[in-house]
């Protein structure tokens, strides 16, 4: 199946695109649109995380669950929303943690593309959602695909830092070869976690690991 995705990912994941589950997934999305349902993110941005972070440039993976479901928010990157859109509560807490850990001031800019361009794969486990219906596409095949993405990174890359926040993300740990990669776990940054995310130290620790791996640290400041 022909899929519009960055070249290195297309080559690495071609076998997934040819499996029956992926054809069913695509058919389901076509049926949703034919039924007049609004799907986020827009079609051209479903694979935006892959387009901005080619496979050979992945240094960090931040795993989210599914896209934002309100109009104008989802842009194909976990936790990120476009410029001009107010930062959602989880993203605000991420920024608070960065400020606390690194002693820097964040601008509040909610667009995380600069992170993606430095090698942070902002991957949602589910890549689409119906408008105003959270997790509505959680069982249509996306998780089989993104599990394959995580395994692909685990097998083809070295020294990647996986940031797993919350029980859902942490459930993906078994897909990662921890003898080759680093896994940092914490509570989800959502306010529902009652501040348990704060103090995780992940942003400082990630850069320490990247330096140990002789990789350029991430400039987290936006």
Coordinates of N, CA and C in Angstrom, one line a residue, residues 6-146:
X6 N 7.7 9.9 5.5 CA 9.1 10.2 5.2 C 9.8 8.9 4.8
X7 N 10.8 9.1 3.9 CA 11.4 7.9 3.1 C 12.0 6.9 4.0
X8 N 12.7 7.2 5.0 CA 13.4 6.2 5.9 C 12.3 5.4 6.6
X9 N 11.3 6.0 7.1 CA 10.2 5.3 7.8 C 9.4 4.4 6.8
X10 N 9.2 4.9 5.6 CA 8.5 4.2 4.6 C 9.2 2.8 4.3
X11 N 10.5 2.9 4.1 CA 11.3 1.7 3.9 C 11.3 0.8 5.1
X12 N 11.4 1.3 6.3 CA 11.5 0.5 7.5 C 10.2 -0.2 7.8
X13 N 9.1 0.5 7.5 CA 7.7 0.0 7.8 C 6.9 -0.5 6.7
X14 N 7.6 -0.7 5.5 CA 6.8 -1.2 4.4 C 6.0 -2.5 4.6
X15 N 6.6 -3.4 5.4 CA 5.9 -4.6 5.6 C 4.6 -4.4 6.4
X16 N 4.6 -3.4 7.3 CA 3.4 -3.1 8.0 C 2.3 -2.5 7.1
X17 N 2.7 -1.7 6.1 CA 1.7 -1.1 5.2 C 1.1 -2.1 4.3
X18 N 1.7 -3.3 4.2 CA 1.2 -4.3 3.3 C 0.4 -5.4 4.0
X19 N 0.3 -5.2 5.4 CA -0.5 -6.2 6.1 C -2.0 -5.9 6.1
X20 N -2.8 -7.0 6.2 CA -4.3 -6.8 6.2 C -4.8 -5.8 7.2
X21 N -4.3 -5.7 8.4 CA -4.8 -4.8 9.4 C -4.7 -3.3 8.9
X22 N -3.6 -3.0 8.2 CA -3.4 -1.6 7.8 C -4.4 -1.3 6.7
X23 N -4.6 -2.2 5.8 CA -5.7 -2.0 4.8 C -7.0 -1.7 5.4
X24 N -7.3 -2.5 6.4 CA -8.6 -2.3 7.2 C -8.6 -1.0 7.8
X25 N -7.5 -0.6 8.4 CA -7.4 0.7 9.1 C -7.7 1.9 8.1
X26 N -7.1 1.8 6.9 CA -7.3 2.9 5.9 C -8.7 2.9 5.5
X27 N -9.3 1.7 5.3 CA -10.7 1.6 4.8 C -11.6 2.2 5.9
X28 N -11.3 2.0 7.1 CA -12.1 2.5 8.2 C -12.1 4.1 8.2
X29 N -10.9 4.6 8.0 CA -10.8 6.1 8.0 C -11.6 6.7 6.8
X30 N -11.5 6.0 5.6 CA -12.3 6.4 4.5 C -13.8 6.4 4.8
X31 N -14.3 5.3 5.5 CA -15.7 5.2 5.8 C -16.1 6.3 6.8
X32 N -15.2 6.6 7.8 CA -15.5 7.7 8.7 C -15.7 9.0 8.0
X33 N -14.9 9.3 7.0 CA -15.0 10.6 6.3 C -16.2 10.6 5.4
X34 N -16.5 9.4 4.8 CA -17.7 9.3 3.9 C -19.0 9.5 4.7
X35 N -18.9 9.1 6.0 CA -20.1 9.3 6.9 C -20.2 10.7 7.4
X36 N -19.3 11.6 7.0 CA -19.3 13.0 7.5 C -18.7 13.2 8.8
X37 N -18.0 12.3 9.3 CA -17.3 12.5 10.6 C -16.0 13.3 10.4
X38 N -15.7 14.2 11.4 CA -14.5 15.0 11.3 C -13.4 14.2 12.1
X39 N -12.3 14.0 11.4 CA -11.2 13.3 12.0 C -10.0 14.2 12.2
X40 N -9.3 14.0 13.3 CA -8.1 14.8 13.6 C -6.9 13.9 13.8
X41 N -5.7 14.3 13.5 CA -5.4 15.6 12.8 C -5.8 15.5 11.3
X42 N -5.7 16.6 10.6 CA -6.0 16.6 9.1 C -5.1 15.5 8.5
X43 N -5.6 14.9 7.4 CA -5.0 13.8 6.7 C -3.5 14.0 6.4
X44 N -3.1 15.2 6.0 CA -1.7 15.5 5.7 C -0.8 15.5 6.9
X45 N -1.3 15.5 8.1 CA -0.5 15.6 9.3 C -0.6 14.3 10.2
X46 N -1.2 13.3 9.7 CA -1.3 12.1 10.5 C 0.1 11.5 10.7
X47 N 1.0 11.6 9.8 CA 2.4 11.1 9.9 C 3.4 12.2 10.1
X48 N 2.9 13.3 10.7 CA 3.8 14.5 10.8 C 5.0 14.2 11.7
X49 N 4.8 13.4 12.8 CA 6.0 13.1 13.7 C 7.1 12.4 12.9
X50 N 6.7 11.5 12.0 CA 7.7 10.7 11.2 C 8.4 11.6 10.2
X51 N 7.6 12.6 9.6 CA 8.2 13.5 8.6 C 9.2 14.4 9.2
X52 N 9.0 14.8 10.5 CA 10.0 15.7 11.1 C 11.1 15.0 11.8
X53 N 11.0 13.7 12.1 CA 12.1 13.0 12.8 C 12.3 11.7 12.0
X54 N 13.2 11.7 11.0 CA 13.5 10.5 10.3 C 14.1 9.4 11.3
X55 N 14.0 8.2 10.9 CA 14.4 7.1 11.7 C 15.8 7.2 12.2
X56 N 16.7 7.6 11.3 CA 18.2 7.6 11.7 C 18.5 8.8 12.6
X57 N 17.5 9.7 12.8 CA 17.7 10.9 13.7 C 17.0 10.8 15.0
X58 N 16.4 9.6 15.3 CA 15.6 9.5 16.5 C 16.6 9.4 17.7
X59 N 16.5 10.3 18.6 CA 17.3 10.2 19.9 C 16.5 10.0 21.1
X60 N 15.2 10.5 21.1 CA 14.3 10.5 22.2 C 12.9 10.1 21.6
X61 N 12.2 9.4 22.4 CA 10.8 9.1 22.1 C 9.9 9.5 23.2
X62 N 8.9 10.4 23.0 CA 7.9 10.8 24.0 C 6.6 10.2 23.5
X63 N 6.1 9.2 24.3 CA 4.9 8.5 23.8 C 3.7 9.0 24.5
X64 N 2.7 9.4 23.6 CA 1.4 9.8 24.0 C 0.4 8.8 23.7
X65 N -0.9 9.0 24.0 CA -1.9 8.0 23.8 C -2.7 8.2 22.5
X66 N -3.4 9.3 22.4 CA -4.1 9.6 21.1 C -4.2 11.1 20.9
X67 N -4.5 11.5 19.7 CA -4.5 13.0 19.4 C -5.5 13.8 20.2
X68 N -5.3 15.1 20.4 CA -6.3 15.9 20.9 C -7.5 15.9 20.0
X69 N -8.7 16.0 20.6 CA -10.0 15.7 19.9 C -10.8 17.0 19.6
X70 N -10.3 18.1 20.1 CA -11.0 19.4 19.9 C -10.5 20.1 18.6
X71 N -11.3 20.9 18.0 CA -10.9 21.5 16.7 C -9.6 22.4 16.9
X72 N -8.8 22.3 15.9 CA -7.6 23.1 15.8 C -6.4 22.7 16.7
X73 N -6.5 21.6 17.4 CA -5.5 21.2 18.3 C -4.5 20.2 17.7
X74 N -5.0 19.1 17.3 CA -4.1 18.0 16.8 C -3.3 18.3 15.6
X75 N -2.0 18.0 15.7 CA -1.1 18.4 14.6 C -0.1 17.2 14.3
X76 N -0.4 16.0 14.8 CA 0.4 14.9 14.4 C 1.6 14.7 15.3
X77 N 1.7 15.5 16.4 CA 2.8 15.3 17.4 C 2.2 15.2 18.8
X78 N 2.7 14.2 19.5 CA 2.2 14.0 20.9 C 2.4 15.2 21.7
X79 N 1.4 15.6 22.5 CA 1.4 16.7 23.4 C 1.4 18.1 22.8
X80 N 1.7 18.2 21.5 CA 1.9 19.5 20.8 C 0.6 20.0 20.2
X81 N 0.4 21.3 20.2 CA -0.6 22.0 19.5 C 0.0 23.1 18.7
X82 N -0.7 23.6 17.6 CA -0.2 24.6 16.8 C 0.0 26.0 17.5
X83 N 0.9 26.8 16.9 CA 1.1 28.1 17.4 C -0.2 28.9 17.4
X84 N -0.4 29.6 18.5 CA -1.7 30.4 18.6 C -2.8 29.7 19.3
X85 N -2.6 28.4 19.6 CA -3.6 27.6 20.3 C -3.1 27.5 21.8
X86 N -4.0 27.7 22.7 CA -3.6 27.6 24.1 C -3.0 26.3 24.5
X87 N -1.9 26.2 25.2 CA -1.3 25.0 25.6 C -2.3 24.2 26.5
X88 N -2.5 22.9 26.2 CA -3.4 22.1 27.1 C -2.8 21.9 28.4
X89 N -3.5 21.4 29.4 CA -3.0 21.3 30.8 C -1.8 20.4 30.9
X90 N -1.8 19.3 30.2 CA -0.6 18.4 30.3 C 0.7 19.1 29.8
X91 N 0.5 19.8 28.7 CA 1.7 20.5 28.1 C 2.2 21.6 29.1
X92 N 1.2 22.3 29.7 CA 1.6 23.3 30.7 C 2.5 22.7 31.8
X93 N 2.1 21.5 32.2 CA 2.8 20.8 33.3 C 4.2 20.4 32.8
X94 N 4.3 19.9 31.6 CA 5.6 19.6 31.0 C 6.5 20.8 31.1
X95 N 6.0 22.0 30.7 CA 6.8 23.2 30.7 C 7.2 23.6 32.1
X96 N 6.3 23.4 33.1 CA 6.6 23.7 34.5 C 7.8 22.8 34.9
X97 N 7.8 21.6 34.6 CA 8.8 20.6 35.0 C 10.1 21.0 34.3
X98 N 10.1 21.4 33.1 CA 11.4 21.8 32.4 C 11.9 23.1 33.1
X99 N 11.1 24.0 33.4 CA 11.5 25.2 34.0 C 12.2 24.9 35.4
X100 N 11.5 24.0 36.1 CA 12.0 23.6 37.5 C 13.3 22.9 37.4
X101 N 13.4 21.9 36.5 CA 14.6 21.1 36.3 C 15.8 21.9 35.8
X102 N 15.6 22.7 34.8 CA 16.7 23.3 34.0 C 16.9 24.8 34.4
X103 N 16.0 25.4 35.2 CA 16.2 26.7 35.5 C 16.1 27.7 34.4
X104 N 15.2 27.4 33.4 CA 15.0 28.2 32.2 C 13.6 28.7 32.2
X105 N 13.3 29.7 31.4 CA 12.0 30.2 31.3 C 11.4 29.8 29.9
X106 N 10.3 29.1 29.9 CA 9.6 28.7 28.7 C 8.7 29.9 28.2
X107 N 8.6 30.0 26.9 CA 7.8 31.1 26.4 C 6.3 30.8 26.4
X108 N 6.0 29.5 26.6 CA 4.6 29.1 26.5 C 4.2 28.7 25.1
X109 N 5.1 28.8 24.2 CA 4.8 28.4 22.8 C 4.5 26.9 22.8
X110 N 3.3 26.5 22.3 CA 2.8 25.1 22.5 C 3.2 24.2 21.3
X111 N 3.9 24.8 20.3 CA 4.3 24.0 19.1 C 5.6 23.3 19.4
X112 N 5.6 22.0 19.4 CA 6.9 21.3 19.8 C 7.7 20.8 18.6
X113 N 7.4 21.4 17.4 CA 8.2 21.0 16.2 C 9.7 21.2 16.4
X114 N 10.2 22.3 17.1 CA 11.6 22.4 17.3 C 12.2 21.2 18.1
X115 N 11.5 20.5 19.0 CA 12.0 19.3 19.6 C 12.1 18.2 18.5
X116 N 11.0 18.0 17.7 CA 11.0 17.0 16.7 C 12.2 17.1 15.7
X117 N 12.5 18.4 15.4 CA 13.6 18.6 14.5 C 14.9 18.3 15.0
X118 N 15.0 18.2 16.4 CA 16.3 17.8 17.0 C 16.4 16.3 17.3
X119 N 15.4 15.5 16.9 CA 15.4 14.1 17.1 C 14.5 13.5 18.2
X120 N 13.5 14.3 18.6 CA 12.5 13.9 19.6 C 11.3 13.4 18.8
X121 N 11.1 12.1 18.8 CA 9.9 11.5 18.1 C 8.7 11.7 19.0
X122 N 7.8 12.5 18.6 CA 6.6 12.8 19.5 C 5.5 11.9 18.9
X123 N 5.5 10.7 19.5 CA 4.6 9.6 18.9 C 3.4 9.3 19.8
X124 N 2.3 9.4 19.1 CA 1.0 9.0 19.8 C 0.8 7.5 19.4
X125 N 0.3 6.7 20.4 CA 0.1 5.3 20.1 C -1.1 5.1 19.1
X126 N -2.0 6.1 19.1 CA -3.1 6.1 18.2 C -3.0 7.4 17.4
X127 N -3.1 7.3 16.1 CA -2.7 8.5 15.3 C -3.9 9.3 14.8
X128 N -5.1 8.9 15.0 CA -6.3 9.7 14.6 C -7.4 9.6 15.7
X129 N -8.3 10.5 15.6 CA -9.4 10.5 16.6 C -10.6 11.2 15.9
X130 N -11.8 10.8 16.3 CA -13.0 11.6 15.9 C -13.1 12.9 16.7
X131 N -13.6 13.9 16.1 CA -13.9 15.2 16.8 C -14.7 14.9 18.0
X132 N -14.2 15.5 19.1 CA -14.9 15.5 20.4 C -15.2 14.1 21.0
X133 N -14.5 13.0 20.5 CA -14.6 11.7 21.0 C -13.3 11.1 21.3
X134 N -12.7 11.4 22.5 CA -11.4 10.8 22.9 C -11.4 9.3 22.8
X135 N -10.3 8.8 22.3 CA -10.0 7.3 22.2 C -10.9 6.6 21.2
X136 N -11.6 7.4 20.4 CA -12.6 6.8 19.5 C -11.9 5.9 18.4
X137 N -10.6 6.1 18.2 CA -10.0 5.2 17.2 C -8.9 4.3 17.8
X138 N -9.1 4.0 19.1 CA -8.1 3.3 19.8 C -8.0 1.8 19.4
X139 N -9.1 1.3 18.8 CA -9.2 -0.1 18.4 C -9.3 -0.4 16.9
X140 N -8.8 0.5 16.1 CA -8.9 0.3 14.7 C -7.7 -0.2 14.0
X141 N -6.6 -0.4 14.8 CA -5.4 -0.9 14.2 C -4.1 -0.1 14.4
X142 N -4.3 1.2 14.9 CA -3.2 2.1 15.0 C -2.1 1.5 16.0
X143 N -2.6 0.9 17.1 CA -1.7 0.4 18.1 C -0.8 -0.7 17.6
X144 N -1.4 -1.5 16.7 CA -0.5 -2.6 16.1 C 0.6 -1.9 15.3
X145 N 0.2 -0.8 14.6 CA 1.2 -0.1 13.8 C 2.3 0.6 14.6
X146 N 1.8 1.3 15.7 CA 2.8 2.1 16.5 C 3.6 1.1 17.4

